[in-house]
Coordinates of C-alpha atoms and ligand atoms in Angstrom, one line a residue:
X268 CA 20.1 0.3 -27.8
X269 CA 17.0 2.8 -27.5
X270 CA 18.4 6.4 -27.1
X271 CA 17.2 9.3 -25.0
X272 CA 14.7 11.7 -26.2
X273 CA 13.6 14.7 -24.8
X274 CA 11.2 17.2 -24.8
X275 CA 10.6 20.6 -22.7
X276 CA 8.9 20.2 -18.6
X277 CA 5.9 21.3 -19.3
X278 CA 3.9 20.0 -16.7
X279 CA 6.0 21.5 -14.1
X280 CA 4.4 25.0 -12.1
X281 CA 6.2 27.3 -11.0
X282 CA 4.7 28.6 -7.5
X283 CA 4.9 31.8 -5.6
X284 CA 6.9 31.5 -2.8
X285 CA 4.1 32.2 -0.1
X286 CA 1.8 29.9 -2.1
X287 CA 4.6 27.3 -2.4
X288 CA 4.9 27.5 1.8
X289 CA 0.7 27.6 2.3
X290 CA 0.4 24.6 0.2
X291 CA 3.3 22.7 1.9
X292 CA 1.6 23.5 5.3
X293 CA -1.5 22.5 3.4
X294 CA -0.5 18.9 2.8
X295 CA 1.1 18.5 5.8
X296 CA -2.1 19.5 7.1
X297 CA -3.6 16.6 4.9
X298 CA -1.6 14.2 5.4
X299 CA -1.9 14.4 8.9
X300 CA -5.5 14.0 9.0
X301 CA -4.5 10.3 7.5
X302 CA -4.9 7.1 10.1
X303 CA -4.5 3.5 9.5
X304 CA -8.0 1.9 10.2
X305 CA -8.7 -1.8 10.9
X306 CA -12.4 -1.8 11.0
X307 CA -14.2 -1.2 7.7
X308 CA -18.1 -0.5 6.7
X309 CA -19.2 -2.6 3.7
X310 CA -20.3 0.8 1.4
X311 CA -19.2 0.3 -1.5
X312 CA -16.7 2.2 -3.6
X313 CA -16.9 3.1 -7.2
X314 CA -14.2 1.4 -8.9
X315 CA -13.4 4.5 -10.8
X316 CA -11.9 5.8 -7.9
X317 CA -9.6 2.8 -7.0
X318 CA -8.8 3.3 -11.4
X319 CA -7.5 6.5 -11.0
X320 CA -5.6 6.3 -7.1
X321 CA -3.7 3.2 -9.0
X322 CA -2.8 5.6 -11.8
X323 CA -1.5 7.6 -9.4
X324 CA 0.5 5.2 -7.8
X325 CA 1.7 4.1 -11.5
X326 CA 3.5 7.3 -11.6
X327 CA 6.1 6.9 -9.6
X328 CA 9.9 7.1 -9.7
X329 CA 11.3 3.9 -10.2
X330 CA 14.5 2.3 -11.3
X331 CA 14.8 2.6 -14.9
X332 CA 11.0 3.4 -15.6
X333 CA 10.9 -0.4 -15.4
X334 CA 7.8 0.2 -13.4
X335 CA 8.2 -3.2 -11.1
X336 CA 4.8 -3.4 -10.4
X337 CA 1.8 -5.2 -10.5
X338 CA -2.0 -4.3 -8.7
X339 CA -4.4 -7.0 -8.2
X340 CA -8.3 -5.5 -7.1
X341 CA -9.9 -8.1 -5.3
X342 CA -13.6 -7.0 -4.6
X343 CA -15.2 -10.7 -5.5
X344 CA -16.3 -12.2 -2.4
X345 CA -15.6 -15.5 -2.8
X346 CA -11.6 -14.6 -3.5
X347 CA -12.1 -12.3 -0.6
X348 CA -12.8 -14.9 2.1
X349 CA -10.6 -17.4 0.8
X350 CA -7.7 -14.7 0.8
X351 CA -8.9 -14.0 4.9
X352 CA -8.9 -17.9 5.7
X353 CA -5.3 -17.8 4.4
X354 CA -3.9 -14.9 6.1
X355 CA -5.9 -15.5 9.2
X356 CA -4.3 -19.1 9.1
X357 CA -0.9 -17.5 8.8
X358 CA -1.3 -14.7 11.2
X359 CA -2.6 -17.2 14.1
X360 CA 0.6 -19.2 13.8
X361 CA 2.6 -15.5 14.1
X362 CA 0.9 -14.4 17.3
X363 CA 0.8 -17.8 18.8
X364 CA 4.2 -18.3 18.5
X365 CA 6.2 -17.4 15.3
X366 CA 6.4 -14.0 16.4
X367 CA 9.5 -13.4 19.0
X368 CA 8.4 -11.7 22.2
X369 CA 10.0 -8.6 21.1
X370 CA 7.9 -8.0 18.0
X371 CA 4.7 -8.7 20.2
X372 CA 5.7 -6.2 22.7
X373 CA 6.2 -3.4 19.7
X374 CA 2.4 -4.4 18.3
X375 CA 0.9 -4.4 21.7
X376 CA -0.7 -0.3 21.6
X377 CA -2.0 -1.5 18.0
X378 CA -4.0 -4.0 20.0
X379 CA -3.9 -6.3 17.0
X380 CA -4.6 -9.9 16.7
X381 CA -5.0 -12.9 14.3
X382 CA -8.3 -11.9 13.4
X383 CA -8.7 -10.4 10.0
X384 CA -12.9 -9.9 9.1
X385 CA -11.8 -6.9 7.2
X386 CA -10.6 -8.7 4.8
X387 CA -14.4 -9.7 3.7
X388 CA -15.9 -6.3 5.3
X389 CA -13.5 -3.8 2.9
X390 CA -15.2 -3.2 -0.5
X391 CA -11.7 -3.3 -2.1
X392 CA -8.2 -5.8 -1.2
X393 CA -5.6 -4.0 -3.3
X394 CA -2.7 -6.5 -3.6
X395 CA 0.6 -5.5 -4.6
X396 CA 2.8 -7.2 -6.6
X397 CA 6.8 -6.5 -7.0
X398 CA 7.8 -7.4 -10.2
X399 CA 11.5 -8.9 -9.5
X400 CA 12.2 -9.3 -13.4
X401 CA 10.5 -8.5 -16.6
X402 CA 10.4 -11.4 -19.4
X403 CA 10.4 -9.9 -22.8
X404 CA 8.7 -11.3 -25.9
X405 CA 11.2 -13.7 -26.9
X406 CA 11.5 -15.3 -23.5
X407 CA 14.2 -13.3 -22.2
X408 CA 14.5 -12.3 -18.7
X409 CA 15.0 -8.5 -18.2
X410 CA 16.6 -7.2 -14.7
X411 CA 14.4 -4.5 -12.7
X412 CA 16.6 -2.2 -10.6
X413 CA 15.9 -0.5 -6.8
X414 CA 13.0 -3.3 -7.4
X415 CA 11.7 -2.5 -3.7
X416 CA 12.1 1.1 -3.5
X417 CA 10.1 1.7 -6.6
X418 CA 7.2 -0.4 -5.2
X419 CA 7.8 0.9 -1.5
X420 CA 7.0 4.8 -3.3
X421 CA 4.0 3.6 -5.3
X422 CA 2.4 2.1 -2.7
X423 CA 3.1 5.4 -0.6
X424 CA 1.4 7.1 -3.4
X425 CA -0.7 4.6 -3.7
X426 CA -1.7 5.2 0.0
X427 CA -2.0 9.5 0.0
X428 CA -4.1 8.8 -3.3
X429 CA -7.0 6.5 -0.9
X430 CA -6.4 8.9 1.6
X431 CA -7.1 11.9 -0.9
X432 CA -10.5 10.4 -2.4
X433 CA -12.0 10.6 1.1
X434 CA -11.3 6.7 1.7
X435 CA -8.9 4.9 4.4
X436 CA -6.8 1.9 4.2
X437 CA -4.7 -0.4 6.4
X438 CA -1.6 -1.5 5.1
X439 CA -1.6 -5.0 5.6
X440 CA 1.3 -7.9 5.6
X441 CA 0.6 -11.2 6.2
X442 CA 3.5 -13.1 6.8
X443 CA 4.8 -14.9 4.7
X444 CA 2.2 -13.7 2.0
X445 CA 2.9 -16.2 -0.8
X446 CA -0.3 -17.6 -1.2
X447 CA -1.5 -14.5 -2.8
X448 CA 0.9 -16.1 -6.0
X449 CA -1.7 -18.8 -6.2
X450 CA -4.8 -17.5 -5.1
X451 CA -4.7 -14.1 -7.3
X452 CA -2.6 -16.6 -10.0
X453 CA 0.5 -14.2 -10.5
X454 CA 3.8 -15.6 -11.9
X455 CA 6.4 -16.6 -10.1
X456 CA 8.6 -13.2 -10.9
X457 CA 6.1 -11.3 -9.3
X458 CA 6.2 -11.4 -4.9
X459 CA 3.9 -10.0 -3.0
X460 CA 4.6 -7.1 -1.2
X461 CA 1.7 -5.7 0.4
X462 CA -2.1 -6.3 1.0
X463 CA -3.8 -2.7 0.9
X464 CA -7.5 -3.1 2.4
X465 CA -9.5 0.1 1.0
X466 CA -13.0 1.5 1.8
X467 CA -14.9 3.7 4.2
X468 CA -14.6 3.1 7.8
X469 CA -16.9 1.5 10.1
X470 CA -19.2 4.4 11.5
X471 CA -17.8 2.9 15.0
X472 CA -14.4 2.7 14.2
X473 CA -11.9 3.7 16.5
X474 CA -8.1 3.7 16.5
X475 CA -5.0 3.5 18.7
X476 CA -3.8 6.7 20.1
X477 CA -0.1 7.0 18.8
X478 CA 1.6 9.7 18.2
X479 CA 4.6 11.0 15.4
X480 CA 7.8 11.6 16.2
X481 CA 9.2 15.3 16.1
X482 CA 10.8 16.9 12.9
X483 CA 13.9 17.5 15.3
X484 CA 13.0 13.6 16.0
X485 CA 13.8 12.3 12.3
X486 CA 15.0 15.0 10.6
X487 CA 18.7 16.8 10.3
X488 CA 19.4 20.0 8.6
X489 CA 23.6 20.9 7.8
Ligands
IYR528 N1 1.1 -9.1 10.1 C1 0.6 -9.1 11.4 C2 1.4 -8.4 12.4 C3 1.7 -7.0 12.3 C4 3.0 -6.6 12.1 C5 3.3 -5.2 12.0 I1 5.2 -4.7 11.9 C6 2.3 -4.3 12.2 O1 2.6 -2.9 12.1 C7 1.0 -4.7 12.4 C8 0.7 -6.0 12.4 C9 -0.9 -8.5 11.4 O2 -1.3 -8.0 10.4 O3 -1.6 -8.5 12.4

């Protein structure tokens, strides 16, 4: 068994308090500014910059450090549209009857629909892969642990990090999403977990006006 070694936190900074309290109003401020976009402009991206937001997503709490990930750029047209005909084939099904009344009544002030042309407008598809068991060299299956939390915080990261550069990004979720296994050829341990379409938005984009809740809304203090 591998045991623990340590050494000192030195990449943690201390902050003054008033500094500690600008900065928190700071990303708030930030993070804010953040809105999920479904119309995208063509402009490209240097891939540098989707490099270093998936590092940032990569360093993530996760169970273990197993690091249950996996993040497949898709930029190549060609796996672009057949990854649009695919979703678009699944998400006509959901609207046009999968989807129970209900869940179309909670979608309705997103105005979305079946049709998906971001998927070949975005410069970048990020899928993302949760890795629901590691195989080591000799063939063995390891277990990952808190497999969707760990993924559900990258791609949070992964999400501030877009948002950060400058860039935007819809969080997309085709459902069910399995066809990424084939058409992005990952292994069966890996399932998909979410499509993340990144790039600039369309100079005419425009989104839905929705609002957050309160802090008194979702948050409790004892
Ligand atoms: N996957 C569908 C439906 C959809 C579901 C939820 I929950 C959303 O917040 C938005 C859309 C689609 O992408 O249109």
């Amino acid at each position: 068994m591998p045991e623990a070694k340590f050494h000192s936190l030195d990449s943690y900074e201390e902050l003054p308090v008033e500094e500690m309290a600008t900065r928190a109003v700071e990303f708030y401020e930030h993070l804010r500014r953040r809105r999920t976009v479904r119309e995208f402009s063509d402009r490209p991206v240097p891939r540098e910059v989707i490099e270093h937001c998936i590092k940032a997503a990569g360093t993530a709490p996760n169970g273990a450090n197993m690091q249950p990930w996996h993040f497949v750029v898709v930029s190549d047209p060609e796996v672009k549209k057949k990854i649009r005909i695919a979703a678009e084939k699944e998400e006509k099904e959901f609207y046009s009857g999968r989807a129970p009344q209900e869940w179309l009544d909670a979608l309705a002030p997103l105005g979305t629909d079946e049709h998906k042309p971001f998927l070949e407008t975005a410069p970048y598809l990020i899928a993302i892969f949760a890795e629901r068991y590691g195989i080591l060299s000799d063939g063995r299956q390891v277990k990952n642990y808190y497999v969707t939390e760990s993924v559900g915080i990258a791609t949070g990261m992964l999400i501030t990090a877009v948002h950060t550069a400058g860039l935007v990004s819809l969080t997309h979720t085709p459902s069910p999403m399995t066809f990424l296994n084939e058409l992005l050829g990952r292994p069966e341990k890996e399932r998909p977990f979410l499509l993340l379409v990144v790039g600039y938005p369309d100079r005419d984009a425009r989104v839905p006006e929705i609002s957050k809740k309160n802090l008194d809304e979702v948050a409790t203090f004892l």
